[in-house]
Amino acid sequence: MISVDNVHKIYPTRAGDRVVLKDVSFTLARGEKLGVLGRNGAGKSTLARLISGAERPTSGTVEQGMSVSWPLAFGGAFQNALTGLDNVRFISRIYKQDYQSNIDFVADFTELGLYLREPVRSYSQGMRARLAFAVSMIIEFDCYLIDEVSAVGDARFHERCEVELFQKRADRAMLIISHDPEYVRKHCDRFAVLHEGDMTFYPDFEQAYDRHLRILHGEA
Amino acid sequence: MRSHLAEVGRSASVQGRVVYALLMREILTRYGRHNIGFLWLFVEPMLFTTGVTVLWTLTQALHGSSLPIVAFALTGYSSVLLWRNMPARCIGAIDPNLALMYHRNVRAIDIFLARVLLEAGGATISFVTLSLFYIYIGWLDPPADILTVAGGWLMIAWFGAALGMTLGALSEKSEMVERLWHPISYLAFPLSGAAFMVDALPPAARKYILYVPMVNGVEIVRQGYFGEQVRVHYDFFYMLACCVGLTWLALSQIEVVNRGVTPE
């Protein structure tokens, strides 16, 4: 179980401190899937980073009672000057994984072929997304943080992600952040809306989505 | 107690793994797979040291002793590379690696450690290789006491690493650090003991020059190299205190950086 307890996150900006998360508390049990809706800049990605442990809250605590992935759609963990294979090797080393079998999986999943031996710099957005996703599937976690996976890639890529993530790993906990309400509705069993630092929880998608729409149109 | 130890062991193995991965990655990004690849790691300092040795030999540099200039330049300039390159690589080290902070196990200290180890390794390999080469071609006599050389070398390395990590952490807070380090390292070169023996200074000045921590380390290295041929002056415990103090400062500043780090 992950427990987030009274978490505040403040970022200093030139115009003074900006409160991104205000006293956020919740728990995520094994196998539970929580979808988070919110406008751009509402703090969804910050929340994911805090839960992943990449960043620390200004106050409050995040306890990881299970292994948690890094935010998944994220392709920036690559060093652009290195090849796709070098990056896979790096991740394998950090997480103490067998490099050979990982290479096989990544080559198969990404279908990047010869490009795996080229610097990541030369990849298109779609190729990068495929590599990023494949790399994050190398390591098995109890909880996956999914930040806009659906935003990039073609239909075939989406299908393969669907299979890897939601079929093969259906028993894992997930925190899903997306601007695509359909994606959230389809995959989650609990919902939350993030607005002005407050996180409000809903057991029902329609209620959450309704609130989200009203926020988008400036009514709440 | 036992479980506590096991915990520490696990953490250490994770950290070792991460530092190793960063090290390999650093080597690849810096040197690539072109021409001689990572051999540049120590070929570059070797070229530097050899250049300085040749230059000093040609100009018959005044170093205030009867020591052969080759030995003098090798011990002196290698030491400079050792303490100067680590800070140079640690300053601004976090920024290009911010994306890696998404991996929970990767911390600021790992990035610094990888860079420090790489620089120290490069300088050490260069020093050892050049020593062996000069000894082989007869420009240099073997060191009188290798353990003392190693001891002095380690002290300089420790000092450089602690200084590097401190400046690296501080440079996250202020760009001033980077701007100031260039002139300071340049000005510190003539004061660092690389180009003179403390014994050659007027007795009144010796006391003050020994306040520069590197000078003590270089003197120890030279004592190991030349043995009875030279009179050296150093304060081992002063240098130790500097290293311990700087290490403490480095660790506390890195902790501050860790707290504020925001992956891009």
Coordinates of C-alpha atoms in Angstrom, one line a residue:
Chain A
M1 CA 0.0 0.0 0.0
I2 CA 1.1 3.5 -0.7
S3 CA 0.1 6.2 1.8
V4 CA 0.3 9.8 1.1
D5 CA -0.1 11.8 4.2
N6 CA -0.7 15.5 4.5
V7 CA 1.5 16.3 1.6
H8 CA 2.2 19.9 0.7
K9 CA 4.3 20.9 -2.2
I10 CA 5.4 24.4 -2.8
Y11 CA 7.5 25.6 -5.7
P12 CA 9.3 28.9 -5.5
T13 CA 8.7 31.1 -8.6
R14 CA 9.7 34.6 -9.4
A15 CA 6.3 35.8 -8.4
G16 CA 6.6 34.1 -5.0
D17 CA 5.9 30.7 -3.7
R18 CA 3.3 28.7 -5.6
V19 CA 1.3 26.0 -3.7
V20 CA 0.9 23.0 -6.0
L21 CA -0.5 20.5 -3.6
K22 CA -2.4 21.5 -0.4
D23 CA -2.7 18.9 2.3
V24 CA -3.2 15.9 0.1
S25 CA -3.8 12.6 1.8
F26 CA -4.9 9.2 0.4
T27 CA -3.9 5.6 0.2
L28 CA -3.5 3.3 -2.8
A29 CA -3.9 -0.4 -2.1
R30 CA -2.5 -3.2 -4.0
G31 CA -4.3 -3.7 -7.3
E32 CA -6.2 -0.5 -7.0
K33 CA -6.4 1.8 -9.9
L34 CA -6.8 5.5 -9.3
G35 CA -7.4 8.0 -12.1
V36 CA -6.5 11.7 -11.7
L37 CA -8.1 14.4 -13.7
G38 CA -7.1 18.0 -13.7
R39 CA -6.2 21.0 -15.9
N40 CA -2.8 21.6 -17.3
G41 CA -0.5 22.7 -14.5
A42 CA -2.9 21.5 -11.8
G43 CA -0.1 19.4 -10.2
K44 CA -0.8 16.0 -11.6
S45 CA 2.8 15.3 -12.8
T46 CA 4.1 16.7 -9.5
L47 CA 1.9 14.2 -7.7
A48 CA 3.3 11.4 -9.8
R49 CA 6.9 12.5 -9.1
L50 CA 6.3 12.7 -5.3
I51 CA 4.8 9.2 -5.2
S52 CA 7.6 7.8 -7.4
G53 CA 10.1 9.2 -4.8
A54 CA 11.9 11.3 -7.4
E55 CA 11.0 14.4 -5.6
R56 CA 10.3 15.2 -2.0
P57 CA 7.2 16.9 -0.6
T58 CA 7.7 20.3 1.1
S59 CA 6.0 18.8 4.1
G60 CA 4.1 15.6 4.8
T61 CA 5.1 12.1 4.0
V62 CA 4.8 9.6 1.2
E63 CA 5.2 6.0 2.2
Q64 CA 5.8 3.3 -0.4
G65 CA 4.7 0.0 0.9
M66 CA 5.3 -1.6 -2.5
S67 CA 7.6 -1.1 -5.4
V68 CA 6.6 1.9 -7.5
S69 CA 7.6 2.6 -11.1
W70 CA 8.9 5.9 -12.4
P71 CA 6.3 8.0 -14.3
L72 CA 5.8 5.9 -17.3
A73 CA 5.2 7.9 -20.4
F74 CA 8.2 9.8 -19.6
G75 CA 10.9 9.6 -22.3
G76 CA 13.3 12.1 -20.9
A77 CA 15.3 9.5 -18.9
F78 CA 17.3 9.0 -22.0
Q79 CA 20.7 10.4 -22.7
N80 CA 20.3 11.7 -26.3
A81 CA 23.9 11.1 -27.2
L82 CA 23.6 7.4 -26.3
T83 CA 22.0 4.7 -28.4
G84 CA 18.8 3.0 -27.5
L85 CA 20.8 -0.1 -26.4
D86 CA 23.1 2.0 -24.2
N87 CA 20.1 3.4 -22.4
V88 CA 18.6 -0.1 -21.9
R89 CA 21.9 -1.2 -20.5
F90 CA 21.9 1.7 -18.1
I91 CA 18.5 1.0 -16.8
S92 CA 19.3 -2.7 -16.5
R93 CA 22.3 -1.9 -14.4
I94 CA 20.5 0.5 -12.1
Y95 CA 17.8 -2.1 -11.4
K96 CA 20.0 -5.1 -11.5
Q97 CA 18.4 -6.8 -14.4
D98 CA 19.6 -9.2 -17.0
Y99 CA 20.7 -7.1 -19.9
Q100 CA 20.5 -9.7 -22.6
S101 CA 16.9 -10.7 -22.1
N102 CA 15.9 -7.0 -21.7
I103 CA 17.5 -6.3 -25.1
D104 CA 15.4 -9.0 -26.7
F105 CA 12.2 -7.7 -25.2
V106 CA 12.9 -4.1 -26.1
A107 CA 13.9 -5.0 -29.7
D108 CA 10.7 -7.0 -30.1
F109 CA 8.4 -4.5 -28.5
T110 CA 9.8 -1.3 -30.1
E111 CA 10.4 -2.8 -33.6
L112 CA 13.1 -0.2 -33.8
G113 CA 15.5 -2.6 -35.6
L114 CA 18.8 -1.0 -36.6
Y115 CA 17.8 2.2 -34.9
L116 CA 18.4 0.7 -31.5
R117 CA 22.1 1.2 -32.3
E118 CA 21.6 4.8 -33.2
P119 CA 21.7 7.7 -30.8
V120 CA 18.3 8.5 -29.3
R121 CA 18.7 12.0 -30.6
S122 CA 17.9 10.8 -34.1
Y123 CA 14.6 9.2 -33.0
S124 CA 11.2 10.6 -33.9
Q125 CA 8.7 11.3 -31.0
G126 CA 6.9 8.1 -31.8
M127 CA 10.1 6.0 -31.7
R128 CA 11.1 7.6 -28.5
A129 CA 7.8 6.8 -26.9
R130 CA 8.0 3.2 -27.9
L131 CA 11.5 2.9 -26.4
A132 CA 10.4 4.7 -23.2
F133 CA 7.5 2.4 -22.8
A134 CA 9.4 -0.7 -23.5
V135 CA 12.2 0.3 -21.1
S136 CA 9.6 0.8 -18.3
M137 CA 8.2 -2.6 -19.0
I138 CA 11.6 -4.3 -18.4
I139 CA 11.2 -3.9 -14.6
E140 CA 8.3 -5.4 -12.7
F141 CA 6.7 -3.0 -10.2
D142 CA 3.8 -3.5 -7.9
C143 CA 2.5 -0.1 -8.8
Y144 CA 2.7 1.8 -12.1
L145 CA 2.5 5.6 -12.4
I146 CA 1.1 6.3 -15.8
D147 CA 1.4 9.9 -17.0
E148 CA -0.2 10.4 -20.4
V149 CA 0.9 7.2 -22.1
S150 CA -1.8 7.6 -24.6
A151 CA -0.6 11.0 -25.8
V152 CA 1.9 9.7 -28.3
G153 CA 2.2 6.9 -30.8
D154 CA 0.0 5.2 -33.4
A155 CA -2.9 2.8 -33.0
R156 CA -0.7 -0.3 -33.0
F157 CA 1.5 1.1 -30.3
H158 CA -1.6 1.8 -28.2
E159 CA -2.8 -1.8 -28.6
R160 CA 0.6 -3.2 -27.5
C161 CA 0.7 -0.9 -24.5
E162 CA -2.8 -2.0 -23.6
V163 CA -1.8 -5.6 -23.7
E164 CA 1.4 -5.2 -21.7
L165 CA 0.0 -2.9 -19.1
F166 CA -3.7 -3.7 -18.6
Q167 CA -3.8 -7.3 -19.5
K168 CA -0.5 -8.8 -18.5
R169 CA -0.3 -6.6 -15.4
A170 CA -4.0 -6.4 -14.5
D171 CA -3.2 -7.3 -10.9
R172 CA -1.0 -4.2 -10.2
A173 CA -1.9 -0.9 -8.6
M174 CA -1.9 2.1 -10.9
L175 CA -2.1 5.8 -10.8
I176 CA -3.3 7.1 -14.1
I177 CA -3.0 10.7 -15.2
S178 CA -4.6 11.7 -18.4
H179 CA -6.3 14.4 -20.3
D180 CA -8.3 11.7 -22.1
P181 CA -11.3 11.0 -19.8
E182 CA -12.2 7.9 -21.7
Y183 CA -8.8 6.4 -20.9
V184 CA -9.3 7.1 -17.2
R185 CA -12.8 5.8 -17.1
K186 CA -11.9 2.6 -18.9
H187 CA -9.0 1.7 -16.7
C188 CA -9.7 3.0 -13.2
D189 CA -11.9 2.1 -10.3
R190 CA -11.4 5.3 -8.2
F191 CA -11.2 8.8 -9.4
A192 CA -9.8 12.1 -8.2
V193 CA -9.9 15.7 -9.4
L194 CA -6.9 18.0 -8.7
H195 CA -7.7 21.7 -8.7
E196 CA -5.9 24.5 -7.0
G197 CA -3.9 22.2 -4.8
D198 CA -6.9 20.3 -3.5
M199 CA -7.5 16.7 -4.4
T200 CA -11.1 15.5 -4.3
F201 CA -12.0 11.9 -4.5
Y202 CA -15.0 10.2 -6.2
P203 CA -16.0 6.6 -6.3
D204 CA -17.9 7.3 -9.5
F205 CA -16.4 8.4 -12.8
E206 CA -19.4 10.6 -13.9
Q207 CA -19.2 12.7 -10.8
A208 CA -15.5 13.3 -11.2
Y209 CA -15.8 14.0 -14.8
D210 CA -18.6 16.4 -14.2
R211 CA -16.5 18.4 -11.7
H212 CA -13.6 18.3 -14.1
L213 CA -15.7 19.8 -16.9
R214 CA -17.0 22.5 -14.7
I215 CA -13.4 23.4 -13.7
L216 CA -12.4 23.5 -17.3
H217 CA -15.1 25.9 -18.1
G218 CA -14.3 28.1 -15.1
E219 CA -17.5 27.3 -13.2
A220 CA -15.9 25.8 -10.1
Chain B
M1 CA 21.3 -5.5 14.8
R2 CA 21.7 -8.1 12.1
S3 CA 18.7 -6.9 10.1
H4 CA 20.1 -3.4 10.4
L5 CA 23.4 -4.5 9.0
A6 CA 21.6 -6.3 6.2
E7 CA 19.7 -3.1 5.4
V8 CA 23.0 -1.1 5.2
G9 CA 24.5 -3.8 3.0
R10 CA 21.5 -3.6 0.6
S11 CA 21.7 0.2 0.4
A12 CA 25.4 0.0 -0.2
S13 CA 24.9 -2.5 -3.0
V14 CA 22.2 -0.4 -4.6
Q15 CA 24.4 2.7 -4.4
G16 CA 27.4 0.8 -5.8
R17 CA 25.3 -0.4 -8.7
V18 CA 24.0 3.1 -9.5
V19 CA 27.4 4.7 -9.3
Y20 CA 28.8 2.0 -11.6
A21 CA 26.0 2.5 -14.1
L22 CA 26.5 6.3 -14.1
L23 CA 30.2 5.8 -14.5
M24 CA 29.8 3.6 -17.6
R25 CA 27.2 6.0 -19.0
E26 CA 29.5 9.0 -18.3
I27 CA 32.4 7.3 -20.0
L28 CA 30.2 6.7 -23.1
T29 CA 28.7 10.1 -23.3
R30 CA 32.0 11.9 -22.8
Y31 CA 34.3 9.8 -24.9
G32 CA 31.9 7.9 -27.2
R33 CA 33.1 5.1 -29.3
H34 CA 35.1 7.2 -31.8
N35 CA 38.8 6.8 -32.4
I36 CA 40.5 5.7 -29.1
G37 CA 37.3 6.1 -27.0
F38 CA 37.6 6.1 -23.3
L39 CA 41.4 5.9 -23.5
W40 CA 41.1 9.7 -23.7
L41 CA 40.3 9.5 -20.0
F42 CA 44.0 9.3 -19.2
V43 CA 45.6 10.1 -22.5
E44 CA 44.5 13.7 -22.1
P45 CA 46.0 14.2 -18.7
M46 CA 49.1 12.4 -19.9
L47 CA 49.5 14.8 -22.8
F48 CA 49.1 17.7 -20.4
T49 CA 51.7 16.4 -18.0
T50 CA 54.1 15.5 -20.7
G51 CA 53.7 19.0 -22.2
V52 CA 54.4 20.7 -18.9
T53 CA 57.3 18.4 -18.3
V54 CA 58.8 19.2 -21.7
L55 CA 58.1 22.9 -21.3
W56 CA 59.7 23.1 -17.8
T57 CA 62.7 21.1 -19.0
L58 CA 63.3 23.4 -22.0
T59 CA 63.0 26.5 -19.9
Q60 CA 65.0 25.1 -17.0
A61 CA 62.3 26.2 -14.6
L62 CA 63.5 27.5 -11.3
H63 CA 62.1 25.2 -8.7
G64 CA 64.7 25.8 -6.1
S65 CA 66.1 22.4 -5.8
S66 CA 68.5 20.1 -7.5
L67 CA 65.9 17.5 -8.4
P68 CA 65.5 16.4 -11.9
I69 CA 62.9 18.5 -13.6
V70 CA 61.1 15.5 -15.1
A71 CA 60.4 14.0 -11.7
F72 CA 59.5 17.4 -10.3
A73 CA 57.0 18.2 -13.1
L74 CA 55.5 14.8 -13.1
T75 CA 54.7 14.8 -9.3
G76 CA 53.7 18.5 -9.4
Y77 CA 51.5 18.6 -12.5
S78 CA 49.8 15.3 -11.9
S79 CA 48.7 16.5 -8.5
V80 CA 47.3 19.7 -10.0
L81 CA 45.2 17.6 -12.4
L82 CA 44.0 15.5 -9.5
W83 CA 42.6 18.2 -7.3
R84 CA 41.6 20.6 -10.1
N85 CA 39.6 18.3 -12.5
M86 CA 37.2 16.9 -9.9
P87 CA 35.7 20.3 -9.0
A88 CA 35.6 21.3 -12.7
R89 CA 33.5 18.2 -13.5
C90 CA 31.3 18.4 -10.4
I91 CA 30.2 22.0 -11.0
G92 CA 27.0 21.9 -12.9
A93 CA 26.9 18.1 -12.9
I94 CA 23.3 17.8 -11.8
D95 CA 21.6 19.7 -14.6
P96 CA 22.4 17.5 -17.5
N97 CA 21.5 14.5 -15.4
L98 CA 18.2 15.8 -14.0
A99 CA 16.2 13.4 -16.1
L100 CA 17.8 10.5 -14.3
M101 CA 16.4 11.7 -11.0
Y102 CA 13.2 10.1 -12.0
H103 CA 14.8 6.8 -11.0
R104 CA 14.3 6.8 -7.2
N105 CA 17.7 5.1 -6.7
V106 CA 19.6 7.8 -8.5
R107 CA 20.6 10.7 -6.2
A108 CA 22.7 13.8 -6.5
I109 CA 25.5 12.1 -4.6
D110 CA 25.7 9.2 -7.0
I111 CA 26.2 11.6 -9.9
F112 CA 28.9 13.4 -8.0
L113 CA 30.6 10.2 -7.0
A114 CA 30.6 8.8 -10.5
R115 CA 32.3 12.0 -11.8
V116 CA 34.7 12.2 -9.0
L117 CA 35.7 8.5 -9.4
L118 CA 36.1 9.0 -13.1
E119 CA 38.4 12.0 -12.8
A120 CA 40.4 10.6 -10.0
G121 CA 40.8 7.4 -12.0
G122 CA 41.9 9.2 -15.1
A123 CA 44.5 11.3 -13.2
T124 CA 45.8 8.2 -11.3
I125 CA 46.2 6.1 -14.4
S126 CA 47.9 8.9 -16.1
F127 CA 50.3 9.4 -13.2
V128 CA 51.1 5.7 -12.9
T129 CA 51.5 5.2 -16.6
L130 CA 53.8 8.2 -17.1
S131 CA 55.8 7.2 -14.0
L132 CA 56.4 3.7 -15.4
F133 CA 57.1 5.1 -18.8
Y134 CA 59.7 7.7 -17.6
I135 CA 61.3 5.1 -15.3
Y136 CA 61.5 2.7 -18.3
I137 CA 63.2 5.2 -20.6
G138 CA 65.5 6.3 -17.8
W139 CA 64.3 9.8 -17.2
L140 CA 63.2 9.0 -13.7
D141 CA 64.3 6.9 -10.8
P142 CA 61.7 4.7 -9.2
P143 CA 60.1 6.3 -6.1
A144 CA 61.8 5.8 -2.8
D145 CA 58.7 4.8 -1.0
I146 CA 55.6 3.9 -3.0
L147 CA 53.3 3.7 0.1
T148 CA 54.1 7.3 1.0
V149 CA 53.5 8.4 -2.6
A150 CA 50.1 6.6 -2.5
G151 CA 49.3 8.1 0.8
G152 CA 50.0 11.7 -0.4
W153 CA 48.1 10.9 -3.6
L154 CA 45.1 9.7 -1.7
M155 CA 45.0 12.8 0.5
I156 CA 45.0 15.0 -2.6
A157 CA 42.3 12.9 -4.2
W158 CA 40.2 13.1 -1.0
F159 CA 40.6 16.8 -0.9
G160 CA 39.8 17.2 -4.5
A161 CA 36.7 15.0 -4.2
A162 CA 35.4 16.8 -1.2
L163 CA 36.0 20.2 -2.7
G164 CA 34.4 19.0 -6.0
M165 CA 31.3 17.8 -4.3
T166 CA 31.0 20.9 -2.2
L167 CA 31.3 23.2 -5.1
G168 CA 29.1 21.0 -7.2
A169 CA 26.3 21.2 -4.6
L170 CA 26.8 24.9 -4.1
S171 CA 26.7 25.5 -7.9
E172 CA 23.1 24.3 -7.9
K173 CA 22.2 27.3 -5.8
S174 CA 24.3 30.0 -7.4
E175 CA 25.9 30.4 -10.8
M176 CA 28.6 32.5 -9.1
V177 CA 30.4 29.2 -8.1
E178 CA 31.1 28.3 -11.7
R179 CA 32.2 31.8 -12.6
L180 CA 34.5 32.1 -9.6
W181 CA 36.0 28.6 -9.8
H182 CA 37.8 29.3 -13.1
P183 CA 39.9 32.2 -11.8
I184 CA 40.4 30.7 -8.4
S185 CA 41.7 27.4 -9.8
Y186 CA 43.9 29.3 -12.1
L187 CA 45.3 31.4 -9.4
A188 CA 45.6 28.4 -7.0
F189 CA 47.9 26.6 -9.4
P190 CA 51.1 28.5 -8.5
L191 CA 50.2 28.3 -4.9
S192 CA 49.5 24.6 -4.9
G193 CA 53.0 23.4 -4.5
A194 CA 53.2 22.0 -8.0
A195 CA 55.9 24.3 -9.1
F196 CA 58.0 24.7 -6.0
M197 CA 59.2 22.9 -2.9
V198 CA 58.2 24.4 0.4
D199 CA 61.8 24.1 1.5
A200 CA 62.9 26.5 -1.2
L201 CA 60.7 29.3 0.3
P202 CA 62.0 31.7 2.9
P203 CA 61.3 30.1 6.3
A204 CA 58.9 32.9 7.2
A205 CA 56.7 32.1 4.2
R206 CA 56.6 28.3 4.7
K207 CA 54.2 28.5 7.6
Y208 CA 51.7 30.4 5.5
I209 CA 51.9 28.4 2.3
L210 CA 51.2 25.3 4.3
Y211 CA 47.7 26.7 5.0
V212 CA 47.0 25.8 1.4
P213 CA 45.8 22.2 1.9
M214 CA 47.1 20.8 -1.5
V215 CA 50.6 21.9 -0.7
N216 CA 50.8 19.4 2.2
G217 CA 49.7 16.6 -0.1
V218 CA 52.1 17.4 -2.8
E219 CA 55.0 17.5 -0.3
I220 CA 54.0 14.0 1.0
V221 CA 54.0 12.7 -2.6
R222 CA 57.4 14.2 -3.2
Q223 CA 58.8 12.8 0.1
G224 CA 57.7 9.3 -1.2
Y225 CA 59.2 9.9 -4.6
F226 CA 62.5 11.4 -3.6
G227 CA 63.1 10.1 0.0
E228 CA 66.3 11.4 1.5
Q229 CA 67.1 13.7 -1.4
V230 CA 64.7 16.4 -0.3
R231 CA 63.6 18.1 2.9
V232 CA 59.8 18.3 3.0
H233 CA 57.5 20.3 5.1
Y234 CA 53.9 19.4 5.7
D235 CA 51.2 19.0 8.4
F236 CA 49.4 15.8 7.9
F237 CA 46.8 16.4 10.5
Y238 CA 46.0 19.9 9.1
M239 CA 45.3 18.3 5.7
L240 CA 43.3 15.5 7.3
A241 CA 41.2 18.1 9.2
C242 CA 40.6 20.1 5.9
C243 CA 39.5 16.9 4.2
V244 CA 37.1 15.8 7.0
G245 CA 35.7 19.3 7.3
L246 CA 35.1 19.7 3.6
T247 CA 33.6 16.2 3.3
W248 CA 31.1 17.1 6.0
L249 CA 30.3 20.3 4.2
A250 CA 29.9 18.4 0.9
L251 CA 27.5 15.9 2.4
S252 CA 25.4 18.5 4.1
Q253 CA 25.2 20.6 1.0
I254 CA 24.3 17.6 -1.2
E255 CA 21.5 16.8 1.3
V256 CA 20.2 20.3 0.7
V257 CA 20.4 19.8 -3.1
N258 CA 18.6 16.5 -2.8
R259 CA 15.7 18.1 -1.1
G260 CA 15.2 20.7 -3.7
V261 CA 15.9 18.7 -6.8
T262 CA 13.0 18.8 -9.4
P263 CA 13.3 16.3 -12.2
E264 CA 12.7 18.1 -15.5

